[in-house]
GROMACS .gro file of C-alpha atoms in nm:
model
  352
    1MET     CA    1  -0.281   0.983  -3.637
    2LYS     CA    2  -0.129   1.002  -3.288
    3LYS     CA    3   0.138   1.270  -3.248
    4THR     CA    4   0.461   1.148  -3.087
    5LEU     CA    5   0.605   1.406  -2.850
    6ILE     CA    6   0.975   1.412  -2.762
    7PRO     CA    7   1.019   1.411  -2.382
    8LYS     CA    8   1.172   1.722  -2.227
    9ASN     CA    9   1.481   1.533  -2.106
   10MET     CA   10   1.545   1.394  -2.453
   11ARG     CA   11   1.506   1.740  -2.608
   12VAL     CA   12   1.777   1.873  -2.375
   13VAL     CA   13   2.012   1.590  -2.480
   14ILE     CA   14   1.947   1.644  -2.852
   15ILE     CA   15   2.005   2.019  -2.824
   16SER     CA   16   2.330   1.959  -2.630
   17TYR     CA   17   2.463   1.726  -2.899
   18ILE     CA   18   2.365   1.968  -3.177
   19ILE     CA   19   2.553   2.252  -3.005
   20PHE     CA   20   2.853   2.024  -2.943
   21PHE     CA   21   2.885   1.910  -3.305
   22ALA     CA   22   2.810   2.257  -3.442
   23LEU     CA   23   3.090   2.405  -3.232
   24PHE     CA   24   3.329   2.128  -3.335
   25ALA     CA   25   3.243   2.178  -3.703
   26PHE     CA   26   3.289   2.554  -3.667
   27ILE     CA   27   3.636   2.526  -3.513
   28LEU     CA   28   3.740   2.261  -3.767
   29SER     CA   29   3.620   2.480  -4.052
   30CYS     CA   30   3.809   2.781  -3.912
   31SER     CA   31   4.132   2.581  -3.893
   32PHE     CA   32   4.106   2.469  -4.254
   33LEU     CA   33   4.008   2.818  -4.367
   34LEU     CA   34   4.321   2.959  -4.199
   35PHE     CA   35   4.533   2.698  -4.374
   36PHE     CA   36   4.383   2.749  -4.720
   37SER     CA   37   4.373   3.126  -4.684
   38LYS     CA   38   4.749   3.127  -4.624
   39LEU     CA   39   4.797   2.918  -4.935
   40THR     CA   40   4.577   3.155  -5.135
   41LEU     CA   41   4.751   3.471  -5.015
   42ASP     CA   42   5.096   3.339  -5.086
   43THR     CA   43   5.092   3.128  -5.400
   44GLN     CA   44   5.473   3.119  -5.411
   45MET     CA   45   5.498   2.917  -5.087
   46THR     CA   46   5.776   2.667  -5.076
   47HIS     CA   47   5.733   2.308  -4.966
   48GLU     CA   48   5.887   2.397  -4.634
   49GLN     CA   49   5.637   2.679  -4.582
   50ILE     CA   50   5.347   2.452  -4.677
   51GLY     CA   51   5.479   2.188  -4.438
   52ALA     CA   52   5.510   2.449  -4.162
   53ALA     CA   53   5.152   2.568  -4.225
   54ALA     CA   54   5.030   2.209  -4.227
   55THR     CA   55   5.214   2.145  -3.901
   56VAL     CA   56   5.051   2.447  -3.739
   57THR     CA   57   4.711   2.332  -3.864
   58PHE     CA   58   4.782   1.979  -3.736
   59PHE     CA   59   4.866   2.107  -3.390
   60ASN     CA   60   4.559   2.329  -3.402
   61MET     CA   61   4.346   2.023  -3.477
   62LEU     CA   62   4.532   1.825  -3.210
   63PHE     CA   63   4.456   2.100  -2.960
   64VAL     CA   64   4.089   2.103  -3.067
   65ALA     CA   65   4.070   1.722  -3.033
   66ALA     CA   66   4.233   1.736  -2.688
   67PHE     CA   67   4.001   2.015  -2.582
   68PHE     CA   68   3.689   1.825  -2.689
   69THR     CA   69   3.821   1.501  -2.536
   70LEU     CA   70   3.866   1.679  -2.205
   71PHE     CA   71   3.526   1.838  -2.249
   72ASP     CA   72   3.369   1.496  -2.310
   73ILE     CA   73   3.543   1.345  -2.005
   74ILE     CA   74   3.409   1.625  -1.784
   75ARG     CA   75   3.067   1.592  -1.943
   76ARG     CA   76   3.061   1.219  -1.874
   77LYS     CA   77   3.172   1.275  -1.514
   78ILE     CA   78   2.891   1.524  -1.457
   79THR     CA   79   2.609   1.375  -1.664
   80ILE     CA   80   2.676   0.999  -1.633
   81GLU     CA   81   2.921   0.891  -1.364
   82ARG     CA   82   2.798   1.126  -1.090
   83PRO     CA   83   2.427   1.035  -1.123
   84ILE     CA   84   2.518   0.663  -1.149
   85LYS     CA   85   2.710   0.693  -0.822
   86GLN     CA   86   2.415   0.871  -0.662
   87ILE     CA   87   2.174   0.600  -0.780
   88THR     CA   88   2.407   0.320  -0.669
   89SER     CA   89   2.453   0.479  -0.326
   90ALA     CA   90   2.076   0.526  -0.291
   91LEU     CA   91   2.006   0.163  -0.388
   92ASN     CA   92   2.264   0.040  -0.134
   93LYS     CA   93   2.089   0.242   0.138
   94ILE     CA   94   1.750   0.104   0.032
   95THR     CA   95   1.893  -0.249   0.044
   96SER     CA   96   2.007  -0.186   0.401
   97GLY     CA   97   1.655  -0.074   0.498
   98ASP     CA   98   1.677   0.305   0.467
   99PHE     CA   99   1.357   0.406   0.285
  100GLU     CA  100   1.396   0.779   0.347
  101VAL     CA  101   1.637   0.815   0.054
  102ARG     CA  102   1.533   1.075  -0.204
  103LEU     CA  103   1.722   1.160  -0.524
  104LYS     CA  104   1.716   1.505  -0.678
  105ALA     CA  105   1.722   1.513  -1.057
  106THR     CA  106   1.930   1.796  -1.206
  107ALA     CA  107   1.946   1.956  -1.548
  108THR     CA  108   2.301   1.822  -1.591
  109ALA     CA  109   2.176   1.461  -1.586
  110PRO     CA  110   1.852   1.461  -1.786
  111ASN     CA  111   1.894   1.097  -1.894
  112PHE     CA  112   1.860   0.976  -1.535
  113ALA     CA  113   1.576   1.204  -1.424
  114GLU     CA  114   1.306   0.944  -1.493
  115ILE     CA  115   1.505   0.671  -1.313
  116MET     CA  116   1.553   0.896  -1.011
  117GLU     CA  117   1.184   0.984  -0.999
  118THR     CA  118   1.097   0.614  -1.018
  119ILE     CA  119   1.335   0.537  -0.730
  120ASN     CA  120   1.181   0.820  -0.526
  121THR     CA  121   0.833   0.678  -0.589
  122MET     CA  122   0.952   0.329  -0.493
  123THR     CA  123   1.113   0.447  -0.168
  124GLN     CA  124   0.802   0.645  -0.080
  125GLU     CA  125   0.586   0.335  -0.127
  126LEU     CA  126   0.833   0.116   0.065
  127SER     CA  127   0.842   0.370   0.347
  128GLY     CA  128   0.462   0.351   0.371
  129VAL     CA  129   0.469  -0.029   0.372
  130GLU     CA  130   0.739  -0.029   0.641
  131THR     CA  131   0.530   0.206   0.856
  132LEU     CA  132   0.227  -0.019   0.817
  133ARG     CA  133   0.437  -0.326   0.903
  134ASN     CA  134   0.575  -0.162   1.216
  135ASP     CA  135   0.228  -0.048   1.320
  136PHE     CA  136   0.093  -0.397   1.258
  137ILE     CA  137   0.366  -0.560   1.469
  138SER     CA  138   0.316  -0.301   1.744
  139ASN     CA  139  -0.060  -0.355   1.745
  140VAL     CA  140  -0.028  -0.734   1.743
  141SER     CA  141   0.214  -0.718   2.036
  142HIS     CA  142  -0.020  -0.490   2.228
  143GLU     CA  143  -0.325  -0.705   2.159
  144MET     CA  144  -0.144  -1.021   2.268
  145LYS     CA  145  -0.010  -0.868   2.589
  146THR     CA  146  -0.353  -0.814   2.741
  147PRO     CA  147  -0.487  -1.173   2.731
  148LEU     CA  148  -0.145  -1.313   2.819
  149ALA     CA  149  -0.124  -1.085   3.122
  150VAL     CA  150  -0.474  -1.189   3.231
  151ILE     CA  151  -0.387  -1.558   3.192
  152GLY     CA  152  -0.064  -1.512   3.386
  153ASN     CA  153  -0.228  -1.317   3.669
  154TYR     CA  154  -0.516  -1.561   3.720
  155ALA     CA  155  -0.283  -1.860   3.688
  156THR     CA  156  -0.078  -1.714   3.974
  157LEU     CA  157  -0.391  -1.659   4.185
  158LEU     CA  158  -0.500  -2.018   4.125
  159GLN     CA  159  -0.184  -2.139   4.298
  160ASP     CA  160  -0.316  -2.013   4.633
  161PRO     CA  161  -0.401  -2.329   4.835
  162ASP     CA  162  -0.657  -2.138   5.046
  163LEU     CA  163  -0.854  -2.022   4.741
  164SER     CA  164  -1.225  -2.097   4.760
  165GLU     CA  165  -1.393  -2.320   4.504
  166GLU     CA  166  -1.607  -2.030   4.386
  167LYS     CA  167  -1.302  -1.813   4.318
  168ARG     CA  168  -1.121  -2.102   4.154
  169ILE     CA  169  -1.409  -2.148   3.908
  170GLU     CA  170  -1.425  -1.772   3.842
  171TYR     CA  171  -1.052  -1.747   3.774
  172SER     CA  172  -1.061  -2.055   3.553
  173LYS     CA  173  -1.341  -1.898   3.348
  174ASN     CA  174  -1.138  -1.579   3.307
  175ILE     CA  175  -0.838  -1.780   3.189
  176ALA     CA  176  -1.054  -1.970   2.942
  177GLN     CA  177  -1.208  -1.644   2.817
  178SER     CA  178  -0.865  -1.481   2.766
  179SER     CA  179  -0.736  -1.796   2.595
  180GLY     CA  180  -1.031  -1.783   2.357
  181HIS     CA  181  -0.966  -1.415   2.292
  182LEU     CA  182  -0.601  -1.489   2.213
  183ALA     CA  183  -0.692  -1.783   1.988
  184GLU     CA  184  -0.944  -1.566   1.803
  185LEU     CA  185  -0.682  -1.295   1.754
  186ILE     CA  186  -0.428  -1.539   1.609
  187THR     CA  187  -0.693  -1.701   1.388
  188ASN     CA  188  -0.800  -1.363   1.250
  189ILE     CA  189  -0.440  -1.260   1.185
  190LEU     CA  190  -0.377  -1.582   0.992
  191LYS     CA  191  -0.699  -1.545   0.793
  192LEU     CA  192  -0.624  -1.182   0.713
  193ASN     CA  193  -0.269  -1.266   0.609
  194LYS     CA  194  -0.393  -1.539   0.375
  195LEU     CA  195  -0.658  -1.312   0.228
  196GLU     CA  196  -0.415  -1.026   0.171
  197ASN     CA  197  -0.156  -1.256   0.014
  198GLN     CA  198  -0.424  -1.422  -0.199
  199GLN     CA  199  -0.363  -1.762  -0.045
  200ILE     CA  200  -0.739  -1.804   0.004
  201PHE     CA  201  -0.932  -1.814  -0.319
  202PRO     CA  202  -1.311  -1.787  -0.305
  203LYS     CA  203  -1.486  -2.116  -0.386
  204ALA     CA  204  -1.793  -1.968  -0.546
  205LYS     CA  205  -2.107  -2.175  -0.584
  206PRO     CA  206  -2.478  -2.091  -0.571
  207TYR     CA  207  -2.633  -2.106  -0.225
  208ASN     CA  208  -2.931  -1.967  -0.034
  209VAL     CA  209  -2.813  -1.652   0.147
  210SER     CA  210  -3.157  -1.612   0.310
  211GLU     CA  211  -3.109  -1.935   0.503
  212GLN     CA  212  -2.750  -1.844   0.588
  213LEU     CA  213  -2.855  -1.512   0.743
  214CYS     CA  214  -3.118  -1.689   0.954
  215GLU     CA  215  -2.862  -1.943   1.077
  216CYS     CA  216  -2.610  -1.670   1.164
  217LEU     CA  217  -2.876  -1.471   1.345
  218LEU     CA  218  -2.987  -1.771   1.549
  219GLY     CA  219  -2.625  -1.821   1.653
  220PHE     CA  220  -2.659  -1.504   1.863
  221GLU     CA  221  -2.989  -1.606   2.024
  222LYS     CA  222  -2.840  -1.634   2.373
  223THR     CA  223  -2.676  -1.291   2.336
  224TRP     CA  224  -2.993  -1.106   2.241
  225GLU     CA  225  -3.194  -1.290   2.508
  226ASP     CA  226  -2.939  -1.205   2.780
  227LYS     CA  227  -2.946  -0.835   2.680
  228SER     CA  228  -3.322  -0.828   2.609
  229ILE     CA  229  -3.256  -0.699   2.258
  230GLU     CA  230  -3.556  -0.682   2.027
  231ILE     CA  231  -3.495  -0.858   1.695
  232SER     CA  232  -3.682  -0.772   1.377
  233THR     CA  233  -3.616  -0.905   1.028
  234GLU     CA  234  -3.728  -0.847   0.674
  235LEU     CA  235  -3.570  -1.123   0.468
  236GLU     CA  236  -3.673  -1.215   0.116
  237GLU     CA  237  -3.702  -1.591   0.082
  238ASP     CA  238  -3.483  -1.808  -0.140
  239VAL     CA  239  -3.233  -1.544  -0.249
  240PHE     CA  240  -2.949  -1.733  -0.417
  241ILE     CA  241  -2.607  -1.584  -0.480
  242ASN     CA  242  -2.296  -1.732  -0.641
  243ALA     CA  243  -2.023  -1.682  -0.380
  244ASP     CA  244  -1.810  -1.852  -0.114
  245SER     CA  245  -2.056  -1.931   0.166
  246GLU     CA  246  -1.785  -1.985   0.431
  247LEU     CA  247  -1.626  -1.646   0.371
  248LEU     CA  248  -1.959  -1.465   0.370
  249ALA     CA  249  -2.057  -1.640   0.694
  250LEU     CA  250  -1.759  -1.459   0.849
  251VAL     CA  251  -1.898  -1.131   0.716
  252TRP     CA  252  -2.248  -1.178   0.863
  253ASN     CA  253  -2.117  -1.309   1.196
  254ASN     CA  254  -1.879  -1.015   1.238
  255ILE     CA  255  -2.140  -0.753   1.151
  256LEU     CA  256  -2.405  -0.914   1.374
  257SER     CA  257  -2.155  -0.956   1.656
  258ASN     CA  258  -2.077  -0.584   1.646
  259ALA     CA  259  -2.446  -0.496   1.634
  260PHE     CA  260  -2.519  -0.696   1.951
  261LYS     CA  261  -2.196  -0.589   2.124
  262PHE     CA  262  -2.261  -0.216   2.086
  263THR     CA  263  -2.635  -0.230   2.151
  264ASP     CA  264  -2.730  -0.172   2.514
  265ASN     CA  265  -2.979  -0.382   2.709
  266GLY     CA  266  -3.332  -0.330   2.580
  267GLY     CA  267  -3.218  -0.201   2.242
  268SER     CA  268  -3.308  -0.338   1.901
  269VAL     CA  269  -3.141  -0.488   1.595
  270PHE     CA  270  -3.298  -0.496   1.250
  271VAL     CA  271  -3.177  -0.727   0.968
  272SER     CA  272  -3.303  -0.707   0.613
  273LEU     CA  273  -3.230  -0.883   0.284
  274LYS     CA  274  -3.350  -0.753  -0.048
  275ALA     CA  275  -3.261  -0.861  -0.399
  276ASP     CA  276  -3.290  -0.695  -0.734
  277LYS     CA  277  -3.195  -0.840  -1.071
  278ASN     CA  278  -2.819  -0.837  -1.012
  279THR     CA  279  -2.750  -0.766  -0.644
  280ALA     CA  280  -2.836  -0.899  -0.299
  281ILE     CA  281  -2.849  -0.619  -0.041
  282VAL     CA  282  -2.807  -0.703   0.328
  283THR     CA  283  -2.868  -0.434   0.591
  284VAL     CA  284  -2.799  -0.461   0.965
  285THR     CA  285  -2.924  -0.173   1.181
  286ASP     CA  286  -2.875  -0.137   1.556
  287THR     CA  287  -2.969   0.119   1.819
  288GLY     CA  288  -2.628   0.109   1.982
  289CYS     CA  289  -2.377   0.378   2.068
  290GLY     CA  290  -2.311   0.477   1.706
  291MET     CA  291  -1.989   0.647   1.602
  292THR     CA  292  -1.848   0.974   1.478
  293ALA     CA  293  -1.771   1.041   1.111
  294GLU     CA  294  -1.398   1.007   1.185
  295THR     CA  295  -1.447   0.668   1.349
  296GLY     CA  296  -1.671   0.556   1.063
  297SER     CA  297  -1.398   0.638   0.812
  298ARG     CA  298  -1.142   0.422   1.000
  299ILE     CA  299  -1.336   0.120   1.124
  300PHE     CA  300  -1.200  -0.103   0.845
  301GLU     CA  301  -0.838  -0.036   0.946
  302LYS     CA  302  -0.641  -0.309   1.122
  303PHE     CA  303  -0.674  -0.306   1.502
  304TYR     CA  304  -0.874   0.017   1.502
  305GLN     CA  305  -1.138   0.023   1.775
  306GLY     CA  306  -1.344   0.339   1.799
  307ASP     CA  307  -1.515   0.251   2.126
  308THR     CA  308  -1.243   0.151   2.372
  309SER     CA  309  -1.502   0.059   2.636
  310HIS     CA  310  -1.572  -0.259   2.434
  311ALA     CA  311  -1.207  -0.328   2.349
  312THR     CA  312  -1.194  -0.642   2.563
  313GLN     CA  313  -1.467  -0.797   2.345
  314GLY     CA  314  -1.276  -0.773   2.019
  315ASN     CA  315  -0.935  -0.727   1.860
  316GLY     CA  316  -0.998  -0.471   1.586
  317LEU     CA  317  -0.955  -0.721   1.303
  318GLY     CA  318  -1.313  -0.831   1.244
  319LEU     CA  319  -1.419  -0.548   1.015
  320THR     CA  320  -1.082  -0.556   0.838
  321LEU     CA  321  -1.154  -0.919   0.751
  322VAL     CA  322  -1.506  -0.823   0.644
  323LYS     CA  323  -1.378  -0.550   0.411
  324ARG     CA  324  -1.120  -0.778   0.254
  325ILE     CA  325  -1.374  -1.056   0.196
  326ILE     CA  326  -1.622  -0.812   0.043
  327ASP     CA  327  -1.348  -0.677  -0.186
  328ILE     CA  328  -1.245  -1.019  -0.320
  329THR     CA  329  -1.614  -1.106  -0.363
  330ASN     CA  330  -1.652  -0.794  -0.582
  331GLY     CA  331  -1.909  -0.657  -0.340
  332GLU     CA  332  -1.951  -0.328  -0.154
  333ILE     CA  333  -1.983  -0.240   0.212
  334SER     CA  334  -2.075   0.093   0.369
  335VAL     CA  335  -2.170   0.224   0.711
  336ASN     CA  336  -2.404   0.502   0.813
  337SER     CA  337  -2.387   0.594   1.179
  338ILE     CA  338  -2.500   0.865   1.420
  339LEU     CA  339  -2.329   0.900   1.755
  340ASN     CA  340  -2.546   0.775   2.045
  341GLU     CA  341  -2.823   0.671   1.803
  342GLY     CA  342  -2.697   0.362   1.620
  343SER     CA  343  -2.535   0.230   1.305
  344THR     CA  344  -2.642   0.073   0.977
  345PHE     CA  345  -2.412  -0.156   0.780
  346THR     CA  346  -2.508  -0.218   0.418
  347VAL     CA  347  -2.351  -0.499   0.215
  348LYS     CA  348  -2.410  -0.545  -0.157
  349ILE     CA  349  -2.315  -0.879  -0.310
  350PRO     CA  350  -2.339  -0.959  -0.684
  351MET     CA  351  -2.592  -1.235  -0.751
  352SER     CA  352  -2.348  -1.405  -0.989
   0.00000   0.00000   0.00000
């Protein structure tokens, strides 16, 4: 049988009431004892004397009642009204956007200690969310400034009537590239927002992930040819998983894009797919710049870019999208990396 324990705050309240009523009963008993003892000592008391004794006892009881009424009013002020005012004031501050409010529970208000602790926990969580929101807005603003500045600068240069055709084409390409970068950023923000707010629900159906990996890999053919990157694969044939193929295509494209982006000319990229009874395991290994342990622990954060030398080729949201997709697919993703040697991304997706 489960033992029910009385919370500490409730024990304090119970003990306080026991002391209160015990003291009241003691004083009441003393008053009556004084009255009856006078009657016992003087059995020849007249009606007037009895009335006088009763009057004294009445005023004694009236005094006791007034004393305990005053005591109860003070008790209520300290233990009820004061903490309610503190809580109300704190909630008003929270409503106005102040999430640094913290309430201190005291022994005089044990009934409200749990409420105050809950409010403190809530404000702490809201403060964290507010910090993340501000960081997100700051990062979005920063990421948008760069392509917009590039577009503005090259658009101004294009207005020069003496500009050569070669320069005009070069500047136009730079504008188009920055426009694409900005469009990609906005698209990723919208996708991430929908994923985090559960507005995108995976449409799971069986499909051949082996073929999908081949198609995604071929999409980067021009990239690996331009950089003379050696490609090697070890893909099991006809591995079927029950998942959303469109969402997982984003995962493979982002991981492969990073592998080619951070691999220098003449490097190599290795892609493997293995399947056991319940899980499909995809591994992408590159011989790129690698990363430190600190960078590896933060690469799934929004807008985080460990290698700033490649910042113009991304917006720091790709791996955040990847992590969110893997989470809602009930999969796992991990990275093993050595600085200046390369990285290995491993993704595990349930077969069904």
